[in-house]
PDB file of C-alpha atoms in Angstrom:
ATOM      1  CA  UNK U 823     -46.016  91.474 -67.202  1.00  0.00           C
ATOM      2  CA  UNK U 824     -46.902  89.225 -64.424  1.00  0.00           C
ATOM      3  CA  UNK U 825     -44.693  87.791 -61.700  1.00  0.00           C
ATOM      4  CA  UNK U 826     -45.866  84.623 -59.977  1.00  0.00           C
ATOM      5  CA  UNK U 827     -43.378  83.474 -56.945  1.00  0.00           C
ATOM      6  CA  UNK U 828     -44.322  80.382 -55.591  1.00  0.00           C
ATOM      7  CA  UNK U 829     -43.185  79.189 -52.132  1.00  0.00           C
ATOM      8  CA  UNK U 830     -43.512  75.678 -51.224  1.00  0.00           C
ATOM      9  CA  UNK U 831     -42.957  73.744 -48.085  1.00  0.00           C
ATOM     10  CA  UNK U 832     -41.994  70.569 -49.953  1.00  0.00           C
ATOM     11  CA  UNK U 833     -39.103  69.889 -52.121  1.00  0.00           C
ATOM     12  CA  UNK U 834     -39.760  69.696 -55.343  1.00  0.00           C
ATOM     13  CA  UNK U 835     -37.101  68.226 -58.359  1.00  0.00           C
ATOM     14  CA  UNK U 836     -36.134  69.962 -61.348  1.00  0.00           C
ATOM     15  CA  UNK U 837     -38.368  68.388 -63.739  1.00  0.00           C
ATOM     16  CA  UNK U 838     -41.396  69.226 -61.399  1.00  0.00           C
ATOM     17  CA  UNK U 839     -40.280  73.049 -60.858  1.00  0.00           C
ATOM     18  CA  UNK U 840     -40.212  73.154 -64.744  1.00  0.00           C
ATOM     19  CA  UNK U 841     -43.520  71.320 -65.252  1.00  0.00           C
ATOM     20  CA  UNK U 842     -44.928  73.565 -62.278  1.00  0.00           C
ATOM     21  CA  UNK U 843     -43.451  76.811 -64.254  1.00  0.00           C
ATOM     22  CA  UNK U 844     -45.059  75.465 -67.791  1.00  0.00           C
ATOM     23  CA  UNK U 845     -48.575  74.927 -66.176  1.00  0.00           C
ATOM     24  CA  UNK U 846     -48.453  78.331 -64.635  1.00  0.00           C
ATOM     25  CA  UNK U 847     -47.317  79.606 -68.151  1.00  0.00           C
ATOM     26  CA  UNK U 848     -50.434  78.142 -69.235  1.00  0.00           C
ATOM     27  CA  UNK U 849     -52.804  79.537 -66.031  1.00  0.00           C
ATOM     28  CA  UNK U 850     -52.081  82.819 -66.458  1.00  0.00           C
ATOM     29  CA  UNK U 851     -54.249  83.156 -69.778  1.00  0.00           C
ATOM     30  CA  UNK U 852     -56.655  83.338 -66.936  1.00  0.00           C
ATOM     31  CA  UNK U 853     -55.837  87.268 -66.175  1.00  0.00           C
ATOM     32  CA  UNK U 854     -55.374  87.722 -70.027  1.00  0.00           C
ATOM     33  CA  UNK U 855     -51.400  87.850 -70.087  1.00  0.00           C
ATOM     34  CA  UNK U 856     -49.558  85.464 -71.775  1.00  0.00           C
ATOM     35  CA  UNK U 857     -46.937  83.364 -71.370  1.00  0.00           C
ATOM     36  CA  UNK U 858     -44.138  85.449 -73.307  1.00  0.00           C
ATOM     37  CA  UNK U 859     -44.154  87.685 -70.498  1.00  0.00           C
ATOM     38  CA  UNK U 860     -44.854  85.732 -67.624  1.00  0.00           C
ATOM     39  CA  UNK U 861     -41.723  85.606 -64.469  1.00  0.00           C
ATOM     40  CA  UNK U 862     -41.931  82.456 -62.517  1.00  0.00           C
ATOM     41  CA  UNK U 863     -39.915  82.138 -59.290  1.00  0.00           C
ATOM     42  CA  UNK U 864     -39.875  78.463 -57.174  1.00  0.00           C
ATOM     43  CA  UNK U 865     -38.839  78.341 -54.276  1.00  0.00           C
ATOM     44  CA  UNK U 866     -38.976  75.159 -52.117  1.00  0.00           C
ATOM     45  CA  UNK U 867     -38.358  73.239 -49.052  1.00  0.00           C
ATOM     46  CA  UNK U 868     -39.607  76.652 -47.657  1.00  0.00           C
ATOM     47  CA  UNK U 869     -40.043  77.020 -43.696  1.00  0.00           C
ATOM     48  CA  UNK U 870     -44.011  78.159 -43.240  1.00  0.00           C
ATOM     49  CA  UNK U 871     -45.883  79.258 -40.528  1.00  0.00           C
ATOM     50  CA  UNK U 872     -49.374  80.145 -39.841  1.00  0.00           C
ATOM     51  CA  UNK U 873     -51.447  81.071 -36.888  1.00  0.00           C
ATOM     52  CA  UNK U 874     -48.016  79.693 -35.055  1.00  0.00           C
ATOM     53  CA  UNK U 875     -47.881  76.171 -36.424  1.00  0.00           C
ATOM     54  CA  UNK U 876     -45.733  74.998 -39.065  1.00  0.00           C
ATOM     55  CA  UNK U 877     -47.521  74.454 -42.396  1.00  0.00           C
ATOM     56  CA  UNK U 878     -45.306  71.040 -43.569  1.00  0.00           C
ATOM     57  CA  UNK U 879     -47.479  70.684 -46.931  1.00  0.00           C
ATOM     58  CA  UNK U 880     -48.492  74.259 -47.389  1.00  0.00           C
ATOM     59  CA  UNK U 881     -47.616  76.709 -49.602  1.00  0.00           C
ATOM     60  CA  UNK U 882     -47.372  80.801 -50.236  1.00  0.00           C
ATOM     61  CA  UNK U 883     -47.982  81.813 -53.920  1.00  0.00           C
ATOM     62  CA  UNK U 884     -47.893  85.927 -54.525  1.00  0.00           C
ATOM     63  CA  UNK U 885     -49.006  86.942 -58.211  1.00  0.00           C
ATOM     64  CA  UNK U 886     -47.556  90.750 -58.985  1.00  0.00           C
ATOM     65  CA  UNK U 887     -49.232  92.339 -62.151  1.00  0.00           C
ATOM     66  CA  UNK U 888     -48.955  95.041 -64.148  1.00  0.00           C
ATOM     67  CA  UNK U 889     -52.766  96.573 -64.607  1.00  0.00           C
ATOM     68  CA  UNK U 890     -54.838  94.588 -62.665  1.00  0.00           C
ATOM     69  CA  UNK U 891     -57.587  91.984 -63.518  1.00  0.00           C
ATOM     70  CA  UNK U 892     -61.394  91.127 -62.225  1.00  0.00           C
ATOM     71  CA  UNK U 893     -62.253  89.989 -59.503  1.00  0.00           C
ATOM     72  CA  UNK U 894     -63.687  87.026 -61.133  1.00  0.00           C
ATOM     73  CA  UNK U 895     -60.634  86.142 -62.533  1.00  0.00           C
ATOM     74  CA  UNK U 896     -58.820  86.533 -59.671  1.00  0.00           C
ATOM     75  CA  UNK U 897     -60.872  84.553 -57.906  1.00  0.00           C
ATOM     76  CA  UNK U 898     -60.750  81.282 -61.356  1.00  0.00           C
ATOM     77  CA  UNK U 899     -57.101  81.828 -60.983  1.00  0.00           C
ATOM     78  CA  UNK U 900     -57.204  81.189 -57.576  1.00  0.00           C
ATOM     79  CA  UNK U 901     -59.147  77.602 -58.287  1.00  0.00           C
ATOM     80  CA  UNK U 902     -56.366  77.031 -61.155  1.00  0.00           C
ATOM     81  CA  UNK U 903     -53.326  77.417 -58.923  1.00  0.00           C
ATOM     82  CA  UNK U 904     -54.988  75.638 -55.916  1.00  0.00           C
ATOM     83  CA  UNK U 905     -56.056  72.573 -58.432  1.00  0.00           C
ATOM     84  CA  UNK U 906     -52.245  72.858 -59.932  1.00  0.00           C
ATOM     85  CA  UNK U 907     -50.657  72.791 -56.425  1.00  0.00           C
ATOM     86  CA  UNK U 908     -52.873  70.309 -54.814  1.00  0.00           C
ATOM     87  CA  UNK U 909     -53.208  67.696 -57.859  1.00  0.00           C
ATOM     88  CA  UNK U 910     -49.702  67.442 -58.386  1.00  0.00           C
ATOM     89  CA  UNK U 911     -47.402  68.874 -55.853  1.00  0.00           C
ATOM     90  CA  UNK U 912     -49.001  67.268 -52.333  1.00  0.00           C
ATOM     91  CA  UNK U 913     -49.719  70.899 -50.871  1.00  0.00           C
ATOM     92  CA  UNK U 914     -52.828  71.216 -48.859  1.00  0.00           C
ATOM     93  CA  UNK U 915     -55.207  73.402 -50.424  1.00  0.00           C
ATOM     94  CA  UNK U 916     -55.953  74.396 -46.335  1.00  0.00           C
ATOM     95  CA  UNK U 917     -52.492  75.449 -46.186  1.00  0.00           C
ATOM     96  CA  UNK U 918     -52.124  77.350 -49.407  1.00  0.00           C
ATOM     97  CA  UNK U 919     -52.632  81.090 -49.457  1.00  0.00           C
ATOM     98  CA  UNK U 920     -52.665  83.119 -52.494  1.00  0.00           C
ATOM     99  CA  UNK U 921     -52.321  87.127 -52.910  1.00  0.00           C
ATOM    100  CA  UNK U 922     -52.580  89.376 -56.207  1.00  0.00           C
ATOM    101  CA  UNK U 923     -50.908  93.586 -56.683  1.00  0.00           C
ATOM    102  CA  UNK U 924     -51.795  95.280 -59.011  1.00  0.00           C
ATOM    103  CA  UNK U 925     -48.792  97.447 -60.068  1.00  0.00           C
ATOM    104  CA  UNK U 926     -48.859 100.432 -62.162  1.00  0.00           C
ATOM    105  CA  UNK U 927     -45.053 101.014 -62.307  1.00  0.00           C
ATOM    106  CA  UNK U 928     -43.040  98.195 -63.537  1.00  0.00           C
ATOM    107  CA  UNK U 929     -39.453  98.615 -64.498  1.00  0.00           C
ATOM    108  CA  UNK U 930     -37.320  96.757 -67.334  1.00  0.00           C
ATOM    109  CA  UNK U 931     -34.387  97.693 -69.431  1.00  0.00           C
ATOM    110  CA  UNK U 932     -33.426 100.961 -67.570  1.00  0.00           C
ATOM    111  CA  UNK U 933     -36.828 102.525 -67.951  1.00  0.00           C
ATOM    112  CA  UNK U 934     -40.517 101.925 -67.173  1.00  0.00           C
ATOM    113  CA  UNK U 935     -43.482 100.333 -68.776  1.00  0.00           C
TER     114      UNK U 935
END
């Protein structure tokens, strides 16, 4: 099960948080887990900083996984979210940071996986 939250300086409508949640549903083929078990969370008009300076187009995106994947597709998942984000949202892909867990304990239904 993977858990992408998705912070984003903007503000984003409805129909473009559900768009942005159906192309992610669709990215995350990338680390072999499909969509059926995929957790999206959106958050926008979030208040970013780095290296002290306020980041108005930028955007924090932290992928949780159960099992891990490659490197390599890490690193194509990476592209995909930066060419989702920066085609169609406005964030600059300078301002956009990206981190993956691995987790090897995930919980659901009063037990774990």
């Amino acid at each position: 099960m993977p858990f992408i939250d998705v912070r984003v300086a903007g503000k984003l409508s409805d129909s473009q948080k559900e768009n942005l949640k159906s192309a992610l549903g669709k990215a995350v083929s990338i680390i072999h887990k499909p969509e059926s078990y995929l957790m999206v969370a959106i958050s926008d008009g979030a208040d970013l900083w780095f290296a002290g300076k306020k980041q108005p187009d930028g955007a924090f995106v932290a992928v949780s996984l159960y099992g891990s994947a490659s490197s390599q597709d890490y690193s194509r998942m990476t592209g995909e979210i930066t060419r989702i984000l920066t085609g169609d949202y406005g964030v600059n892909g300078g301002a956009l940071y990206i981190t993956y867990t691995p987790v090897s304990d995930w919980g659901w239904n009063g037990s774990n996986f």
